[in-house]
DNA sequence: GTGAAAGCGCTAACAC
DNA sequence: GTGTTAGCGCTTTCAC
């Protein structure tokens, strides 16, 4: 069992002074005499004093914490986001408290409730990434009045930071177009997920009236296996370009195609999205769209801190991070360019 | 700015009853009359009451939280661990508080201090995974008296849960041996990291006196790029088997070799370790050693909860999780077997 | 420069 | 059944 932790009172008794002095000394308040302060620190050290944050926060009415909910930590995209957010936050004086919703709206609600009861001073909200009802979460957040910013996707009633998904999709499509494709397949996920719907819409509107035969597949999940299997089915009647909603899917396609003896990009071009590890560690490095997660994180922290300090930053501001086309080797056009 | 949260006192005033009753009702204590309880809940709802956890924890002297420090969330291995731990923990009534040390001993110390001040009731300690001095962390943990279990690696002064790294290494080596290799290269990381040293020792002692030409490379990091580059250097004078400390490295080797026109496993066998995503999404699926992260997580939680409840579970117990050889396509022997 | 005292929001005896 | 009261450990005026 745990030994009872040392309190300020213990130190005060031990030193024969008052709690107030000890507290002031410990907080480095200059009003206490230097030698007194030194004595206090020595005693604190000796007794193994560690402040009780609960007591502290209770009276200060500040938690010094910022909460973060993410849908899935095993997804490299979110893992990078968490890492970036954690880095950016550590300079701010706040500590980050991470919650995982596992893509379940119910867990998300629980996490948000936890954050509210723990009096987080700010919240970074990354909603579940599957079709699901998150109105409960949004209502809770709203009602709490805690400064919140929604990251990587859109929510209509709070500030958001997300990438220019449409722009990215258009850029990569333009790149693909240079190859004069006649049949494009686009592997997307279930509809009802903002970031996927956005991608689908963008590609759809860009291709419209181009005479290109575009076929969109709404897979059950935006993961490796689904894409891998989709590629299998496509093999019989191959399009010349297969675009994917993310890199992990593109990897699945590349691997399956390669297995089948279909060469990428010679026979078919494949594109990813996100510019994650997979785009680099793919046997055929992927042409993709970079979502600058570092930038998302920085902007998110910036806006959140602004909100917390009530800097007069507009609420419900939507901040769009530009995307960048990254040309690697999974699309034909690249090589063409690279070689001349 | 945030509106002032509703307190129990507000509800009491609003309803014209005492705080105690409200508190009891809110906690579902059966002594309060049903209708009173109903009224209280209604009022709480109406006023948007969310309990102040700090006050609660202060008086209860319990945080209801378990802390977790991990070195690197972008590493799929740790990401899976966090996920598994988070899942297992959620049934236990405790909430998990995640800290990222970014493989920096200093950040690790900070995280541990945070956990102690936040009065975590238990700690899952996953030490930094690079050579570095973590005695400070261990001393802090020790001194705090908080039940702690060290996961995925060994620490001499606390309970540990880790995989049978040596056994795993031996198993995969045995498998490789069936091919009668004459020259094996083993790609490891810097020495001074327990889990890597263990692997190195195991392979070293197993190969000793076998007449096999074993060459061990202590790379600066156990990642894709380092392994990729090492493979480049090896190409000139190729061993017949390249073993790696993890799957991510093995993927780097496979990709580089493939680029160089060296076929895996026909010309050289490659092995991984961990059985992570990479072993499955590799263009040549990797023969590897499975570390059952789910099991690690379950056992860790079990031991930790035992420690917290002082179940008389021996402290400083080292629990070893068995590893499993997973034969896929990156080693010759497999195919040999598979085909006959 | 230091101490006494009030109170942060909540819980848990103990009275009534 | 419900109210009164005394803290949990800390910070912070305000006296001295």
XYZ file of C-alpha atoms (C1' of nucleotides) in Angstrom:
712
model
C 0.000 0.000 0.000
C 0.951 3.556 -0.547
C 2.431 5.549 2.268
C 0.553 8.709 3.126
C 2.044 11.562 1.130
C 3.684 14.484 2.852
C 1.586 17.625 3.005
C 2.431 21.231 3.425
C 1.230 20.953 6.974
C 3.792 18.253 7.660
C 6.535 20.506 6.464
C 5.215 23.404 8.493
C 5.095 21.334 11.664
C 8.488 19.843 11.006
C 9.958 23.288 10.599
C 7.843 24.901 13.272
C 6.398 27.480 10.956
C 3.043 28.157 9.429
C 1.521 26.527 6.389
C 1.245 29.857 4.691
C 4.946 30.496 4.775
C 5.699 27.074 3.473
C 3.231 27.495 0.643
C 4.629 30.873 -0.290
C 8.168 29.584 -0.179
C 7.337 26.575 -2.255
C 5.773 28.753 -4.892
C 8.847 30.900 -5.015
C 7.094 33.974 -3.717
C 9.787 36.621 -3.163
C 8.290 37.916 0.068
C 9.754 35.054 2.062
C 13.264 35.422 3.330
C 15.833 33.577 1.316
C 17.062 31.409 4.127
C 13.550 30.481 5.132
C 12.814 29.484 1.601
C 15.965 27.413 1.491
C 15.017 25.637 4.688
C 11.562 24.918 3.336
C 12.893 23.497 0.129
C 15.366 21.352 1.976
C 12.648 19.989 4.225
C 10.310 19.401 1.289
C 13.021 17.460 -0.387
C 13.855 15.499 2.676
C 10.279 14.573 3.392
C 9.629 13.735 -0.236
C 6.943 16.333 -0.619
C 4.933 16.305 -3.830
C 2.123 18.855 -4.027
C -1.390 17.521 -4.194
C -2.614 18.806 -7.512
C -6.241 18.302 -6.622
C -6.097 20.607 -3.676
C -4.157 23.049 -5.740
C -6.551 22.977 -8.623
C -9.541 23.133 -6.400
C -8.534 26.397 -4.864
C -6.957 27.821 -7.993
C -9.965 26.838 -10.067
C -7.582 25.941 -12.827
C -6.493 22.531 -13.921
C -3.574 23.514 -16.091
C -4.714 20.768 -18.386
C -5.902 20.559 -21.911
C -7.874 17.547 -22.986
C -7.650 15.688 -26.238
C -9.993 13.045 -27.623
C -8.868 11.028 -30.595
C -10.746 8.236 -32.298
C -7.943 5.766 -32.850
C -4.396 5.773 -31.648
C -3.295 2.891 -33.848
C -3.989 4.939 -36.913
C -0.674 6.550 -37.840
C -2.394 9.726 -38.835
C -3.860 10.246 -35.385
C -0.725 8.981 -33.709
C 1.257 11.697 -35.462
C -1.343 14.229 -34.520
C -1.186 13.254 -30.871
C 2.567 13.430 -30.931
C 2.595 16.823 -32.625
C -0.038 18.195 -30.294
C 1.821 16.857 -27.302
C 5.024 18.525 -28.466
C 3.421 21.868 -29.197
C 1.503 21.831 -25.963
C 4.431 21.133 -23.727
C 5.835 24.593 -24.294
C 2.576 26.202 -23.354
C 2.630 25.357 -19.694
C -0.420 23.169 -20.012
C -0.265 19.457 -19.770
C -2.115 17.334 -22.231
C -4.591 14.724 -21.170
C -5.283 12.168 -23.858
C -8.497 10.199 -24.277
C -9.199 7.525 -26.852
C -12.738 7.160 -28.137
C -12.023 4.030 -30.183
C -14.349 5.413 -32.812
C -17.297 4.824 -30.518
C -19.626 7.776 -29.984
C -20.457 6.485 -26.506
C -16.852 6.399 -25.441
C -16.449 9.815 -26.913
C -19.235 11.110 -24.724
C -17.692 9.484 -21.693
C -14.330 11.025 -22.492
C -15.886 14.451 -22.867
C -17.699 14.091 -19.587
C -14.446 13.132 -17.942
C -12.796 16.175 -19.383
C -15.514 18.442 -18.165
C -15.454 17.036 -14.662
C -11.725 17.314 -14.667
C -12.170 20.946 -15.528
C -9.959 20.938 -18.567
C -9.194 24.488 -19.527
C -9.381 23.682 -23.181
C -10.291 20.756 -25.368
C -8.993 19.508 -28.674
C -11.781 17.547 -30.196
C -11.095 14.998 -32.905
C -14.467 13.370 -33.567
C -14.965 9.708 -34.313
C -14.066 8.952 -37.855
C -16.842 6.569 -38.737
C -20.440 7.349 -39.583
C -22.024 7.872 -36.216
C -24.066 10.293 -34.248
C -21.891 12.776 -32.439
C -24.520 15.360 -31.659
C -24.433 14.312 -28.014
C -20.715 15.048 -27.847
C -21.126 18.385 -29.523
C -23.949 19.385 -27.242
C -21.939 18.498 -24.151
C -18.971 20.456 -25.364
C -21.124 23.422 -26.232
C -22.880 23.417 -22.926
C -19.711 23.129 -20.906
C -18.500 26.419 -22.255
C -14.966 25.064 -22.325
C -12.913 26.512 -25.163
C -12.793 23.805 -27.776
C -11.268 23.378 -31.145
C -12.136 20.625 -33.508
C -9.104 19.290 -35.334
C -8.760 17.454 -38.665
C -12.412 17.713 -39.513
C -15.318 20.079 -39.529
C -17.958 20.783 -36.936
C -20.367 23.617 -37.482
C -20.567 24.989 -33.981
C -16.956 25.423 -32.985
C -13.589 26.524 -34.247
C -12.001 24.028 -36.580
C -8.592 23.356 -38.013
C -8.459 21.073 -40.986
C -6.670 20.550 -44.251
C -7.879 21.750 -47.555
C -9.057 18.321 -48.584
C -10.784 19.524 -51.720
C -7.769 21.455 -52.861
C -5.563 18.450 -52.258
C -7.850 16.144 -54.125
C -7.978 18.539 -57.034
C -4.218 18.872 -57.145
C -3.578 15.171 -57.244
C -6.308 14.733 -59.801
C -4.758 17.366 -62.001
C -1.496 15.525 -61.741
C -3.162 12.289 -62.721
C -4.914 14.019 -65.584
C -1.651 14.825 -67.277
C -1.542 11.172 -68.115
C -4.836 11.416 -69.943
C -6.487 8.606 -68.029
C -9.688 7.244 -69.423
C -10.848 5.178 -66.484
C -10.306 6.142 -62.879
C -11.358 4.173 -59.836
C -11.579 5.984 -56.527
C -11.540 3.974 -53.331
C -13.306 5.829 -50.580
C -14.951 4.872 -47.300
C -18.517 4.917 -46.049
C -20.479 8.072 -46.641
C -21.477 10.179 -43.689
C -17.920 10.914 -42.653
C -17.144 14.526 -43.369
C -13.545 14.144 -44.457
C -14.382 11.289 -46.780
C -17.457 12.956 -48.201
C -15.349 15.986 -48.916
C -12.837 13.946 -50.872
C -15.561 12.195 -52.811
C -17.311 15.438 -53.671
C -14.106 17.034 -54.813
C -13.156 14.258 -57.169
C -16.686 13.954 -58.431
C -17.077 17.590 -59.290
C -13.618 17.786 -60.825
C -14.141 14.854 -63.112
C -17.647 15.765 -64.142
C -17.980 16.577 -67.806
C -14.435 15.487 -68.478
C -15.552 12.404 -70.307
C -13.546 10.288 -67.930
C -15.100 7.092 -66.714
C -14.940 7.518 -62.941
C -16.047 4.767 -60.647
C -16.253 5.378 -56.918
C -16.109 2.534 -54.425
C -17.486 3.200 -50.963
C -15.651 0.539 -49.005
C -16.690 -0.443 -45.502
C -13.460 0.842 -44.056
C -10.592 2.955 -45.269
C -7.964 0.383 -44.454
C -5.382 -1.857 -46.018
C -7.404 -5.015 -46.279
C -10.497 -3.467 -47.800
C -8.389 -1.773 -50.423
C -6.388 -4.919 -51.000
C -9.536 -6.877 -51.674
C -11.018 -4.172 -53.817
C -7.879 -4.323 -55.932
C -8.391 -8.042 -56.374
C -11.845 -7.505 -57.746
C -10.669 -4.807 -60.057
C -7.931 -6.908 -61.584
C -10.245 -8.504 -64.091
C -11.248 -5.221 -65.596
C -8.510 -2.811 -64.712
C -8.860 0.977 -64.746
C -5.715 2.885 -65.617
C -5.692 4.834 -62.397
C -6.667 3.862 -58.885
C -6.939 6.678 -56.396
C -7.318 6.078 -52.691
C -8.596 8.048 -49.729
C -5.378 7.415 -47.816
C -1.908 5.949 -48.110
C -2.619 2.795 -46.210
C -5.252 1.855 -48.754
C -2.970 2.750 -51.612
C -0.374 0.434 -50.150
C -2.914 -2.349 -50.145
C -3.653 -1.685 -53.779
C 0.003 -1.532 -54.760
C 0.798 -4.752 -52.962
C -2.133 -6.616 -54.429
C -1.478 -5.395 -57.926
C 2.177 -6.324 -57.661
C 1.264 -9.797 -56.484
C -0.975 -10.122 -59.477
C 1.869 -9.191 -61.749
C 0.346 -5.856 -62.612
C 3.045 -3.238 -62.529
C 2.655 0.103 -60.816
C 2.831 2.671 -62.256
C 3.461 1.274 -65.756
C 0.168 -0.506 -66.098
C -1.835 1.408 -63.515
C -1.152 4.538 -61.510
C -2.011 4.520 -57.835
C -2.396 7.520 -55.562
C -2.620 7.847 -51.825
C -3.538 10.647 -49.470
C -2.030 11.995 -46.222
C 1.692 11.496 -46.870
C 2.056 9.092 -43.980
C 4.857 6.576 -43.324
C 3.246 4.165 -45.701
C 3.773 6.419 -48.664
C 7.500 6.245 -48.096
C 7.839 2.634 -47.023
C 5.682 1.368 -49.834
C 7.636 -0.809 -52.266
C 6.596 1.716 -54.858
C 6.749 5.053 -53.026
C 3.387 6.715 -53.287
C 2.343 9.857 -55.027
C 0.127 11.465 -52.449
C -1.252 14.623 -50.895
C 0.517 15.866 -47.830
C -1.574 16.842 -44.860
C 0.805 18.825 -42.747
C 0.026 17.463 -39.330
C 2.597 19.643 -37.654
C 0.827 22.677 -39.022
C -2.564 21.370 -37.971
C -1.233 20.865 -34.472
C 0.412 24.268 -34.252
C -2.649 26.070 -35.484
C -4.914 24.088 -33.203
C -2.836 24.947 -30.169
C -2.613 28.558 -31.227
C -6.338 28.939 -31.630
C -7.095 27.040 -28.459
C -4.736 29.115 -26.347
C -6.248 32.205 -27.903
C -9.706 31.049 -26.968
C -8.590 30.268 -23.431
C -7.041 33.670 -22.996
C -10.005 35.232 -24.718
C -7.719 37.103 -27.047
C -10.650 38.343 -28.981
C -10.051 35.630 -31.539
C -13.236 34.974 -33.410
C -14.967 31.852 -32.223
C -16.256 29.340 -34.723
C -13.398 30.217 -36.938
C -12.546 27.618 -39.546
C -8.887 27.477 -40.285
C -7.833 25.671 -43.426
C -4.343 24.262 -43.762
C -3.056 24.079 -47.329
C -2.187 20.681 -48.718
C 0.700 19.818 -50.926
C 1.015 17.421 -53.824
C 3.868 14.978 -53.289
C 4.903 13.230 -56.458
C 6.678 9.934 -55.986
C 6.768 6.830 -58.065
C 3.304 5.340 -58.054
C 1.992 7.528 -60.842
C 3.271 7.475 -64.355
C 3.567 11.136 -64.896
C 6.288 11.513 -62.343
C 8.692 9.229 -63.999
C 8.038 10.841 -67.275
C 9.013 14.147 -65.765
C 11.827 12.754 -63.734
C 13.463 11.134 -66.670
C 13.490 13.854 -69.210
C -14.800 32.759 -21.179
C -16.210 29.859 -19.350
C -19.334 30.288 -17.313
C -19.003 29.353 -13.663
C -19.923 25.700 -13.272
C -22.889 24.642 -11.191
C -22.007 23.242 -7.788
C -23.797 20.976 -5.431
C -24.537 23.994 -3.315
C -26.355 25.634 -6.215
C -28.560 22.629 -6.588
C -29.190 22.504 -2.856
C -30.201 26.158 -2.755
C -32.305 25.825 -5.849
C -34.151 22.914 -4.341
C -34.134 24.294 -0.811
C -32.438 21.283 0.646
C -29.047 20.559 2.077
C -25.871 19.837 0.229
C -25.573 16.493 1.910
C -28.827 15.244 0.554
C -27.948 16.393 -2.893
C -24.587 14.702 -2.703
C -26.064 11.473 -1.455
C -28.748 11.518 -4.098
C -26.257 12.223 -6.832
C -24.141 9.310 -5.718
C -27.113 7.036 -5.825
C -27.108 6.385 -2.113
C -30.261 4.395 -1.304
C -30.985 6.247 1.916
C -32.529 9.172 0.060
C -36.163 8.949 -0.848
C -36.777 8.092 -4.429
C -38.705 11.187 -5.302
C -36.102 13.397 -3.678
C -33.449 11.701 -5.694
C -35.469 12.203 -8.836
C -35.893 15.892 -8.092
C -32.192 16.243 -7.490
C -31.303 14.551 -10.715
C -33.742 16.658 -12.628
C -32.335 19.823 -11.134
C -28.779 18.706 -11.771
C -29.665 18.097 -15.344
C -31.452 21.353 -15.710
C -28.642 23.355 -14.201
C -26.049 21.472 -16.201
C -24.288 20.147 -13.162
C -21.014 18.343 -13.670
C -19.220 17.266 -10.511
C -15.888 18.862 -9.779
C -13.535 15.937 -9.813
C -10.850 17.798 -7.940
C -12.996 18.388 -4.935
C -14.177 14.851 -5.115
C -10.743 13.381 -5.341
C -9.412 15.653 -2.678
C -11.813 14.404 -0.098
C -11.907 10.841 -1.324
C -8.139 10.696 -1.491
C -8.537 8.677 -4.627
C -8.054 9.814 -8.160
C -9.647 6.881 -9.910
C -6.859 7.240 -12.425
C -4.058 5.094 -13.624
C -1.142 6.727 -15.329
C 0.750 5.467 -18.316
C 4.053 6.732 -19.708
C 5.110 5.550 -23.131
C 8.219 6.548 -25.014
C 6.780 7.046 -28.482
C 3.237 7.044 -29.677
C 4.132 7.002 -33.365
C 5.732 3.627 -32.952
C 3.036 1.113 -33.875
C 4.170 -1.231 -31.159
C 3.533 1.306 -28.438
C 0.425 2.573 -30.144
C -1.029 -0.925 -29.984
C 0.008 -1.224 -26.400
C -1.686 2.024 -25.479
C -4.820 0.939 -27.261
C -4.841 -2.468 -25.585
C -4.170 -0.983 -22.188
C -6.856 1.579 -22.696
C -9.355 -1.118 -23.631
C -8.502 -3.382 -20.726
C -8.522 -0.535 -18.297
C -11.901 0.823 -19.219
C -13.647 -2.133 -17.643
C -11.799 -1.658 -14.415
C -13.449 1.546 -13.347
C -10.213 3.447 -13.572
C -9.524 5.963 -16.234
C -6.230 5.969 -18.012
C -4.064 9.027 -18.173
C -1.513 8.873 -20.958
C 1.840 10.603 -20.973
C 4.380 10.598 -23.770
C 8.043 10.774 -22.852
C 9.258 11.098 -26.452
C 12.161 8.874 -25.496
C 13.593 11.662 -23.392
C 14.523 10.755 -19.825
C 13.816 14.314 -18.732
C 10.309 14.244 -20.112
C 9.852 10.899 -18.502
C 10.744 12.356 -15.136
C 8.362 15.213 -15.701
C 5.598 12.821 -16.604
C 6.210 10.759 -13.508
C 6.160 13.827 -11.338
C 2.884 14.846 -12.903
C 1.474 11.435 -12.166
C 2.550 11.557 -8.583
C 1.109 15.006 -8.017
C -2.067 13.896 -9.678
C -2.170 11.054 -7.204
C -2.473 8.290 -9.739
C -3.511 5.120 -7.999
C -1.322 3.027 -10.202
C 1.256 3.531 -12.890
C 2.130 1.583 -15.994
C 5.699 2.424 -16.728
C 7.118 1.891 -20.197
C 10.649 3.293 -20.001
C 12.352 5.210 -22.758
C 13.558 2.888 -25.428
C 16.902 4.449 -26.177
C 20.097 4.222 -24.183
C 19.604 6.756 -21.457
C 19.727 7.169 -17.751
C 16.393 6.356 -16.193
C 17.535 5.907 -12.622
C 15.907 9.215 -11.736
C 12.565 7.945 -12.991
C 12.909 4.708 -11.132
C 13.852 6.439 -7.924
C 10.861 8.740 -8.141
C 8.520 5.876 -8.762
C 10.002 3.892 -5.936
C 9.822 6.743 -3.518
C 6.240 7.610 -4.363
C 5.103 4.212 -3.199
C 2.536 4.159 -5.997
C 1.890 0.651 -7.290
C 3.775 0.448 -10.538
C 4.309 -2.136 -13.189
C 6.891 -1.872 -15.863
C 5.615 -3.103 -19.205
C 7.442 -4.461 -22.280
C 10.835 -4.326 -20.628
C 12.654 -5.131 -17.456
C 13.377 -3.030 -14.431
C 14.927 -4.622 -11.403
C 13.006 -2.901 -8.680
C 9.413 -3.349 -9.695
C 6.977 -5.822 -11.179
C 7.460 -6.326 -14.887
C 5.514 -7.775 -17.754
C 7.456 -8.535 -20.872
C 7.723 -11.020 -23.658
C 10.096 -13.897 -23.713
C 12.436 -12.146 -26.090
C 15.139 -14.758 -25.827
C 12.745 -17.603 -26.467
C 11.348 -15.791 -29.476
C 14.759 -15.106 -30.867
C 15.739 -18.731 -30.442
C 12.603 -19.958 -32.138
C 13.034 -17.829 -35.190
C 16.692 -18.715 -35.325
C 15.861 -22.405 -35.232
C 13.494 -21.855 -38.082
C 16.166 -20.075 -40.054
C 18.631 -22.830 -39.260
C 16.572 -25.387 -41.100
C 17.824 -23.691 -44.197
C 21.412 -24.344 -43.211
C 22.514 -20.755 -43.537
C 26.202 -20.103 -43.574
C 26.193 -16.354 -43.108
C 23.687 -14.486 -40.994
C 23.524 -10.753 -40.481
C 21.600 -9.448 -37.513
C 20.450 -5.833 -37.516
C 20.074 -4.579 -33.982
C 20.037 -1.176 -32.330
C 22.347 0.589 -29.915
C 23.483 -1.369 -26.913
C 22.305 -0.326 -23.493
C 18.654 -0.908 -24.270
C 17.472 -3.940 -22.370
C 15.123 -5.382 -24.970
C 17.705 -5.031 -27.697
C 20.541 -6.375 -25.610
C 18.402 -9.364 -24.810
C 17.809 -10.095 -28.450
C 21.473 -9.710 -29.265
C 22.541 -11.977 -26.422
C 20.061 -14.640 -27.408
C 21.152 -14.802 -30.985
C 24.784 -14.651 -30.029
C 24.621 -17.522 -27.601
C 22.481 -19.618 -29.892
C 24.798 -19.283 -32.839
C 27.991 -19.722 -30.873
C 29.909 -22.832 -31.823
C 27.595 -23.516 -34.716
C 30.197 -22.575 -37.252
C 27.867 -19.993 -38.707
C 29.344 -16.677 -39.683
C 27.213 -14.259 -37.698
C 27.660 -10.556 -38.063
C 25.816 -8.181 -35.794
C 25.155 -4.585 -36.769
C 24.379 -2.147 -33.982
C 22.552 0.521 -35.929
C 21.898 3.951 -34.500
C 18.182 3.375 -34.489
C 15.880 0.431 -34.968
C 13.936 2.033 -37.777
C 13.135 1.669 -41.441
C 15.728 4.001 -42.826
C 18.670 2.670 -40.860
C 17.825 -0.855 -41.917
C 17.240 0.237 -45.482
C 20.676 1.787 -45.626
C 22.307 -1.144 -43.922
C 20.812 -3.370 -46.595
C 22.369 -1.174 -49.239
C 25.792 -1.657 -47.747
C 25.297 -5.364 -47.457
C 24.318 -5.795 -51.069
C 27.909 -6.000 -52.236
C 28.675 -8.974 -50.045
C 25.361 -10.540 -49.249
C 24.705 -12.906 -46.347
C 22.073 -15.532 -46.968
C 19.959 -14.460 -44.042
C 19.245 -11.032 -42.628
C 17.535 -10.953 -39.286
C 16.128 -7.781 -37.793
C 15.201 -6.566 -34.338
C 11.733 -5.570 -35.519
C 9.367 -5.710 -38.467
C 9.785 -2.126 -39.500
C 13.487 -2.721 -40.053
C 12.811 -5.961 -41.888
C 10.504 -4.060 -44.197
C 13.301 -1.629 -44.950
C 15.574 -4.529 -45.802
C 12.994 -6.248 -47.980
C 12.243 -3.072 -49.874
C 15.873 -2.214 -50.438
C 16.776 -5.708 -51.520
C 13.845 -5.830 -53.902
C 14.880 -2.531 -55.429
C 18.342 -3.929 -55.931
C 16.864 -6.875 -57.748
C 17.750 -9.280 -54.954
C 14.818 -11.560 -54.379
C 13.432 -12.359 -50.945
C 13.382 -15.108 -49.838
C 14.969 -16.903 -52.804
C 18.308 -15.162 -52.608
C 18.170 -14.025 -48.998
C 15.836 -14.747 -46.136
C 14.700 -11.849 -44.002
C 13.132 -12.004 -40.566
C 11.353 -9.440 -38.465
C 10.229 -9.282 -34.880
C 7.000 -8.140 -33.139
C 4.378 -9.229 -35.674
C 3.235 -5.683 -36.255
C 1.212 -4.302 -39.174
C 4.341 -4.088 -41.231
C 4.834 -7.820 -41.234
C 1.495 -8.224 -42.976
C 1.573 -5.228 -45.265
C 5.099 -5.914 -46.422
C 5.252 -6.770 -50.117
C 6.779 -10.024 -48.975
C 4.894 -10.872 -45.773
C 7.392 -11.280 -42.989
C 8.340 -14.304 -40.986
C 8.483 -12.892 -37.506
C 8.050 -13.441 -33.789
C 4.748 -12.443 -32.341
C 4.727 -10.379 -29.201
C 1.197 -10.671 -27.972
C 0.486 -7.122 -26.984
C -3.040 -7.936 -25.890
C -1.629 -10.408 -23.426
C 0.984 -7.980 -22.199
C -1.746 -5.442 -21.609
C -4.074 -7.861 -19.838
C -1.362 -9.146 -17.566
C -0.130 -5.660 -16.820
C -3.573 -4.509 -15.823
C -4.148 -7.633 -13.777
C -0.941 -7.241 -11.829
C -1.420 -3.542 -11.363
C -4.946 -3.908 -10.039
C -3.693 -6.640 -7.759
C -1.007 -4.359 -6.434
C -3.501 -1.567 -5.905
C -5.852 -3.803 -3.994
C -2.921 -5.300 -2.191
C -4.070 -8.749 -3.089
C -0.963 -10.200 -1.632
C 0.464 -10.526 -5.080
C 4.197 -10.650 -4.809
C 5.804 -7.392 -5.681
C 8.756 -7.301 -8.028
C 7.280 -10.207 -9.840
C 8.501 -10.657 -13.379
C 5.873 -12.009 -15.668
C 7.012 -13.399 -18.968
C 4.634 -13.634 -21.901
C 5.409 -16.417 -24.336
C 6.237 -15.484 -27.881
C 5.165 -17.259 -31.010
C 6.946 -17.918 -34.262
C 4.938 -16.699 -37.224
C 6.090 -18.125 -40.495
C 5.234 -16.117 -43.563
C 6.987 -15.668 -46.852
C 10.203 -13.850 -46.180
C 12.160 -16.944 -45.215
C 12.932 -19.783 -47.554
C 12.095 -22.604 -45.299
C 8.438 -21.688 -45.218
C 7.916 -22.032 -48.866
C 9.789 -25.255 -48.890
C 7.370 -26.591 -46.348
C 4.365 -24.996 -47.878
C 5.015 -26.452 -51.252
C 5.602 -30.045 -50.440
C 8.819 38.436 6.883
C 5.494 35.396 8.928
C 1.089 33.577 10.846
C -4.091 33.087 11.347
C -8.052 32.185 9.027
C -11.261 31.577 5.334
C -12.726 28.890 1.689
C -12.318 26.142 -3.106
C -16.510 21.864 -3.940
C -17.213 17.796 -2.205
C -18.100 13.658 1.158
C -19.251 11.263 5.359
C -20.021 10.844 10.008
C -23.300 12.102 13.134
C -27.418 14.331 14.743
C -32.232 15.221 14.295
C -34.929 10.688 5.329
C -32.602 14.886 5.722
C -29.619 18.537 7.665
C -25.311 20.033 10.225
C -20.681 19.937 10.404
C -15.990 19.003 9.866
C -12.490 18.492 7.108
C -9.512 16.832 2.407
C -4.578 20.032 1.108
C -3.842 24.015 -0.681
C -3.710 29.320 -1.638
C -4.306 33.926 -0.324
C -5.857 38.088 1.737
C -5.062 40.508 5.888
C -3.083 41.272 10.401
C 0.852 41.410 13.118
